[in-house]
Amino acid sequence: KPATGKLPPLEQLEAVFSRIGYSPGSHIVAYDDEGGGWAGRFIWTLDVVGHASKSYLNGGLLAWASARLPLTNEIPKTELSRVMLQIDNSVIAEKSDVIASINNESVIIWDARSPEEYSGNQIFAARGGHVPEAINLNWLELMDPQRDLRLISNLQELLADRGLTQKETVITHCQTHHRSGLSYLVGKLLGLNIKAYHGSWSEWGNDPDTPIETTVN
């Protein structure tokens, strides 16, 4: 089975960025309507192509609408731009990187899926469970439903409590690198040396040779 969340080929990325009228000199604000998963994935994609000037709208569309800020249903017109991108591999983790991280104390795997998926009780691939030694911190714990899905105020404390600090390299993933878009974004905001395993569990869990654990500490 294909890993559905993997980064598309460079030519496809360039076509998408061209279609939205991308300019390397622009400042890009990313948001979504679900708490930051898709916006974080886009922030990661911007890091992949080396775009530095960007922001995340905390709380996204829900927080914006709750503050009674202006909304429209008009789709802005864009002009095709000529785009040539370069890939920055420093924020990308491959399956081989995750395999190499096992028993490596300088690398931590952050599994952003639900506890049920982490334990193997809920399965969306050929096999369930988690990468050996991976830390489970559900992406939903990063957002505050009482504050229109804005990021929680004690992010650094939460991550440190789970062993996620600036001391190690962190590789984050979920099922398709959608939910781990938010965990990647949070890691970047807190200054972690973080990268995303874009194959995520849709690759790892469908590979019969990858090591898997179901024990929950």
mmCIF file of C-alpha atoms in Angstrom:
data_model
loop_
_atom_site.group_PDB
_atom_site.id
_atom_site.type_symbol
_atom_site.label_atom_id
_atom_site.label_comp_id
_atom_site.label_asym_id
_atom_site.label_seq_id
_atom_site.Cartn_x
_atom_site.Cartn_y
_atom_site.Cartn_z
ATOM 1 C CA LYS A 1 0.000 0.000 0.000
ATOM 2 C CA PRO A 2 1.265 3.515 -0.755
ATOM 3 C CA ALA A 3 2.248 5.937 1.984
ATOM 4 C CA THR A 4 -0.490 8.457 1.309
ATOM 5 C CA GLY A 5 1.030 11.444 3.104
ATOM 6 C CA LYS A 6 4.477 11.468 1.554
ATOM 7 C CA LEU A 7 5.915 14.609 0.016
ATOM 8 C CA PRO A 8 5.046 14.743 -3.701
ATOM 9 C CA PRO A 9 7.750 14.937 -6.386
ATOM 10 C CA LEU A 10 9.470 18.292 -6.884
ATOM 11 C CA GLU A 11 7.709 18.877 -10.217
ATOM 12 C CA GLN A 12 4.310 18.448 -8.579
ATOM 13 C CA LEU A 13 5.232 20.826 -5.759
ATOM 14 C CA GLU A 14 6.366 23.434 -8.269
ATOM 15 C CA ALA A 15 3.085 23.092 -10.175
ATOM 16 C CA VAL A 16 1.034 23.624 -7.004
ATOM 17 C CA PHE A 17 3.083 26.621 -5.875
ATOM 18 C CA SER A 18 2.855 28.097 -9.366
ATOM 19 C CA ARG A 19 -0.926 27.695 -9.358
ATOM 20 C CA ILE A 20 -1.316 29.727 -6.160
ATOM 21 C CA GLY A 21 0.947 32.500 -7.457
ATOM 22 C CA TYR A 22 3.758 31.777 -5.018
ATOM 23 C CA SER A 23 6.475 34.387 -4.591
ATOM 24 C CA PRO A 24 9.658 33.626 -2.594
ATOM 25 C CA GLY A 25 9.612 37.160 -1.178
ATOM 26 C CA SER A 26 6.086 37.020 0.222
ATOM 27 C CA HIS A 27 5.069 36.539 3.846
ATOM 28 C CA ILE A 28 2.708 33.575 4.140
ATOM 29 C CA VAL A 29 0.163 33.123 6.939
ATOM 30 C CA ALA A 30 -1.058 29.541 7.344
ATOM 31 C CA TYR A 31 -4.330 28.563 8.993
ATOM 32 C CA ASP A 32 -7.025 25.901 8.840
ATOM 33 C CA ASP A 33 -10.348 25.148 10.514
ATOM 34 C CA GLU A 34 -9.370 22.198 12.707
ATOM 35 C CA GLY A 35 -6.709 23.269 15.187
ATOM 36 C CA GLY A 36 -3.531 23.361 13.151
ATOM 37 C CA GLY A 37 -2.882 19.980 11.530
ATOM 38 C CA TRP A 38 -3.154 21.059 7.910
ATOM 39 C CA ALA A 39 -1.657 24.477 8.624
ATOM 40 C CA GLY A 40 1.291 22.814 10.338
ATOM 41 C CA ARG A 41 1.717 20.462 7.408
ATOM 42 C CA PHE A 42 1.859 23.504 5.125
ATOM 43 C CA ILE A 43 4.385 25.208 7.426
ATOM 44 C CA TRP A 44 6.506 22.052 7.161
ATOM 45 C CA THR A 45 6.170 22.122 3.374
ATOM 46 C CA LEU A 46 7.316 25.749 3.361
ATOM 47 C CA ASP A 47 10.337 24.700 5.434
ATOM 48 C CA VAL A 48 10.983 21.904 2.938
ATOM 49 C CA VAL A 49 11.195 24.424 0.091
ATOM 50 C CA GLY A 50 13.201 26.907 2.163
ATOM 51 C CA HIS A 51 10.573 29.632 2.565
ATOM 52 C CA ALA A 52 11.526 31.543 5.712
ATOM 53 C CA SER A 53 8.912 34.318 6.023
ATOM 54 C CA LYS A 54 5.771 32.703 7.418
ATOM 55 C CA SER A 55 3.388 32.702 10.374
ATOM 56 C CA TYR A 56 0.695 30.523 11.897
ATOM 57 C CA LEU A 57 -2.691 32.057 12.721
ATOM 58 C CA ASN A 58 -3.228 30.703 16.238
ATOM 59 C CA GLY A 59 -6.614 29.018 16.474
ATOM 60 C CA GLY A 60 -7.168 29.325 12.752
ATOM 61 C CA LEU A 61 -10.531 30.104 11.234
ATOM 62 C CA LEU A 62 -12.434 29.163 14.389
ATOM 63 C CA ALA A 63 -10.608 31.741 16.510
ATOM 64 C CA TRP A 64 -10.851 34.330 13.717
ATOM 65 C CA ALA A 65 -14.621 33.888 13.394
ATOM 66 C CA SER A 66 -15.086 33.844 17.176
ATOM 67 C CA ALA A 67 -13.381 37.242 17.344
ATOM 68 C CA ARG A 68 -15.919 38.504 14.767
ATOM 69 C CA LEU A 69 -13.201 39.436 12.321
ATOM 70 C CA PRO A 70 -14.187 39.857 8.659
ATOM 71 C CA LEU A 71 -14.939 36.795 6.541
ATOM 72 C CA THR A 72 -15.688 36.350 2.851
ATOM 73 C CA ASN A 73 -16.755 33.553 0.537
ATOM 74 C CA GLU A 74 -14.958 35.061 -2.438
ATOM 75 C CA ILE A 75 -12.056 33.098 -3.898
ATOM 76 C CA PRO A 76 -9.112 35.421 -4.608
ATOM 77 C CA LYS A 77 -7.775 35.528 -8.127
ATOM 78 C CA THR A 78 -4.177 34.462 -8.551
ATOM 79 C CA GLU A 79 -1.796 34.668 -11.447
ATOM 80 C CA LEU A 80 0.409 31.747 -12.341
ATOM 81 C CA SER A 81 3.989 32.329 -11.289
ATOM 82 C CA ARG A 82 7.175 30.765 -12.527
ATOM 83 C CA VAL A 83 8.436 28.639 -9.663
ATOM 84 C CA MET A 84 11.707 26.808 -9.199
ATOM 85 C CA LEU A 85 12.034 25.143 -5.817
ATOM 86 C CA GLN A 86 14.850 23.421 -3.972
ATOM 87 C CA ILE A 87 14.285 20.764 -1.340
ATOM 88 C CA ASP A 88 15.772 21.173 2.138
ATOM 89 C CA ASN A 89 16.190 17.621 3.393
ATOM 90 C CA SER A 90 17.108 18.735 6.924
ATOM 91 C CA VAL A 91 13.434 18.790 7.971
ATOM 92 C CA ILE A 92 12.534 15.497 6.266
ATOM 93 C CA ALA A 93 12.858 12.100 7.926
ATOM 94 C CA GLU A 94 12.714 8.913 5.889
ATOM 95 C CA LYS A 95 11.968 5.398 7.083
ATOM 96 C CA SER A 96 15.699 4.696 7.201
ATOM 97 C CA ASP A 97 16.164 7.657 9.576
ATOM 98 C CA VAL A 98 13.513 6.284 11.920
ATOM 99 C CA ILE A 99 15.101 2.827 11.859
ATOM 100 C CA ALA A 100 18.480 4.389 12.662
ATOM 101 C CA SER A 101 16.940 6.292 15.595
ATOM 102 C CA ILE A 102 15.980 3.134 17.482
ATOM 103 C CA ASN A 103 18.367 2.639 20.427
ATOM 104 C CA ASN A 104 19.870 6.061 19.638
ATOM 105 C CA GLU A 105 19.576 8.246 22.739
ATOM 106 C CA SER A 106 20.170 11.437 20.743
ATOM 107 C CA VAL A 107 16.952 10.977 18.717
ATOM 108 C CA ILE A 108 13.360 10.840 19.993
ATOM 109 C CA ILE A 109 10.352 9.694 17.980
ATOM 110 C CA TRP A 110 7.209 11.729 18.714
ATOM 111 C CA ASP A 111 4.072 9.797 17.790
ATOM 112 C CA ALA A 112 1.245 12.334 17.479
ATOM 113 C CA ARG A 113 -1.520 9.759 16.994
ATOM 114 C CA SER A 114 -4.169 8.765 19.526
ATOM 115 C CA PRO A 115 -3.301 6.454 22.441
ATOM 116 C CA GLU A 116 -5.528 3.800 20.840
ATOM 117 C CA GLU A 117 -3.478 3.863 17.636
ATOM 118 C CA TYR A 118 -0.213 3.965 19.583
ATOM 119 C CA SER A 119 -1.146 0.848 21.569
ATOM 120 C CA GLY A 120 -2.323 -1.012 18.483
ATOM 121 C CA ASN A 121 -5.945 -1.197 19.638
ATOM 122 C CA GLN A 122 -7.008 0.952 16.680
ATOM 123 C CA ILE A 123 -5.389 0.057 13.369
ATOM 124 C CA PHE A 124 -5.366 1.954 10.062
ATOM 125 C CA ALA A 125 -2.624 -0.047 8.348
ATOM 126 C CA ALA A 126 -1.658 -3.676 7.891
ATOM 127 C CA ARG A 127 -0.185 -3.673 11.402
ATOM 128 C CA GLY A 128 -0.847 -1.640 14.522
ATOM 129 C CA GLY A 129 1.320 -0.408 17.360
ATOM 130 C CA HIS A 130 4.180 2.071 17.446
ATOM 131 C CA VAL A 131 7.845 2.526 16.617
ATOM 132 C CA PRO A 132 9.960 1.046 19.430
ATOM 133 C CA GLU A 133 10.783 3.673 22.093
ATOM 134 C CA ALA A 134 8.477 6.280 20.505
ATOM 135 C CA ILE A 135 6.837 8.816 22.832
ATOM 136 C CA ASN A 136 3.090 9.283 22.438
ATOM 137 C CA LEU A 137 1.787 12.833 22.708
ATOM 138 C CA ASN A 138 -1.574 13.118 20.980
ATOM 139 C CA TRP A 139 -1.866 16.190 18.751
ATOM 140 C CA LEU A 140 -5.216 17.019 20.397
ATOM 141 C CA GLU A 141 -3.404 17.721 23.666
ATOM 142 C CA LEU A 142 -1.658 20.665 21.997
ATOM 143 C CA MET A 143 -4.838 22.667 21.375
ATOM 144 C CA ASP A 144 -7.267 24.281 23.817
ATOM 145 C CA PRO A 145 -10.952 23.671 22.977
ATOM 146 C CA GLN A 146 -11.912 26.351 25.521
ATOM 147 C CA ARG A 147 -9.933 28.951 23.552
ATOM 148 C CA ASP A 148 -11.151 28.223 20.020
ATOM 149 C CA LEU A 149 -8.456 25.575 19.420
ATOM 150 C CA ARG A 150 -5.596 27.974 20.066
ATOM 151 C CA LEU A 151 -2.370 26.344 21.198
ATOM 152 C CA ILE A 152 -2.348 25.612 24.925
ATOM 153 C CA SER A 153 -0.428 28.068 27.090
ATOM 154 C CA ASN A 154 1.869 25.513 28.755
ATOM 155 C CA LEU A 155 3.268 23.823 25.645
ATOM 156 C CA GLN A 156 6.872 23.823 26.813
ATOM 157 C CA GLU A 157 5.959 22.280 30.161
ATOM 158 C CA LEU A 158 3.834 19.603 28.483
ATOM 159 C CA LEU A 159 6.561 18.601 26.038
ATOM 160 C CA ALA A 160 9.274 18.612 28.694
ATOM 161 C CA ASP A 161 7.095 16.389 30.879
ATOM 162 C CA ARG A 162 6.998 13.867 28.014
ATOM 163 C CA GLY A 163 10.749 14.067 27.469
ATOM 164 C CA LEU A 164 10.622 16.274 24.383
ATOM 165 C CA THR A 165 13.311 18.942 24.788
ATOM 166 C CA GLN A 166 15.931 20.846 22.818
ATOM 167 C CA LYS A 167 18.593 18.342 23.866
ATOM 168 C CA GLU A 168 17.720 15.714 21.257
ATOM 169 C CA THR A 169 16.708 15.532 17.626
ATOM 170 C CA VAL A 170 12.962 14.899 17.413
ATOM 171 C CA ILE A 171 11.254 13.043 14.564
ATOM 172 C CA THR A 172 7.473 13.360 14.567
ATOM 173 C CA HIS A 173 4.846 11.375 12.688
ATOM 174 C CA CYS A 174 1.203 10.311 12.750
ATOM 175 C CA GLN A 175 -0.709 8.209 10.189
ATOM 176 C CA THR A 176 -0.238 10.401 7.100
ATOM 177 C CA HIS A 177 1.761 13.395 8.426
ATOM 178 C CA HIS A 178 -1.389 15.450 8.846
ATOM 179 C CA ARG A 179 -1.787 15.513 12.639
ATOM 180 C CA SER A 180 1.997 15.583 12.992
ATOM 181 C CA GLY A 181 1.893 18.815 11.016
ATOM 182 C CA LEU A 182 0.813 20.417 14.293
ATOM 183 C CA SER A 183 3.415 18.589 16.381
ATOM 184 C CA TYR A 184 6.076 19.707 13.899
ATOM 185 C CA LEU A 185 4.830 23.301 14.118
ATOM 186 C CA VAL A 186 4.852 23.238 17.925
ATOM 187 C CA GLY A 187 8.345 21.771 17.962
ATOM 188 C CA LYS A 188 9.567 24.553 15.693
ATOM 189 C CA LEU A 189 7.906 27.219 17.842
ATOM 190 C CA LEU A 190 9.651 25.841 20.939
ATOM 191 C CA GLY A 191 13.054 25.680 19.288
ATOM 192 C CA LEU A 192 13.315 21.900 19.014
ATOM 193 C CA ASN A 193 15.554 20.323 16.403
ATOM 194 C CA ILE A 194 12.578 18.642 14.777
ATOM 195 C CA LYS A 195 11.888 16.947 11.484
ATOM 196 C CA ALA A 196 8.867 15.073 10.139
ATOM 197 C CA TYR A 197 8.671 11.468 9.013
ATOM 198 C CA HIS A 198 6.415 12.092 6.030
ATOM 199 C CA GLY A 199 5.822 8.394 5.329
ATOM 200 C CA SER A 200 4.367 8.110 8.847
ATOM 201 C CA TRP A 201 2.400 5.047 9.926
ATOM 202 C CA SER A 202 0.878 4.549 6.473
ATOM 203 C CA GLU A 203 4.394 3.554 5.409
ATOM 204 C CA TRP A 204 5.750 2.037 8.634
ATOM 205 C CA GLY A 205 2.637 0.022 9.493
ATOM 206 C CA ASN A 206 2.317 -1.377 5.972
ATOM 207 C CA ASP A 207 5.930 -2.551 5.796
ATOM 208 C CA PRO A 208 6.169 -6.155 7.053
ATOM 209 C CA ASP A 209 9.825 -5.698 8.020
ATOM 210 C CA THR A 210 9.674 -2.628 10.278
ATOM 211 C CA PRO A 211 9.899 -3.215 14.054
ATOM 212 C CA ILE A 212 6.702 -2.538 16.001
ATOM 213 C CA GLU A 213 5.803 -2.470 19.689
ATOM 214 C CA THR A 214 2.389 -2.540 21.353
ATOM 215 C CA THR A 215 3.562 -2.204 24.957
ATOM 216 C CA VAL A 216 2.485 1.074 26.582
ATOM 217 C CA ASN A 217 4.669 2.464 29.375
#
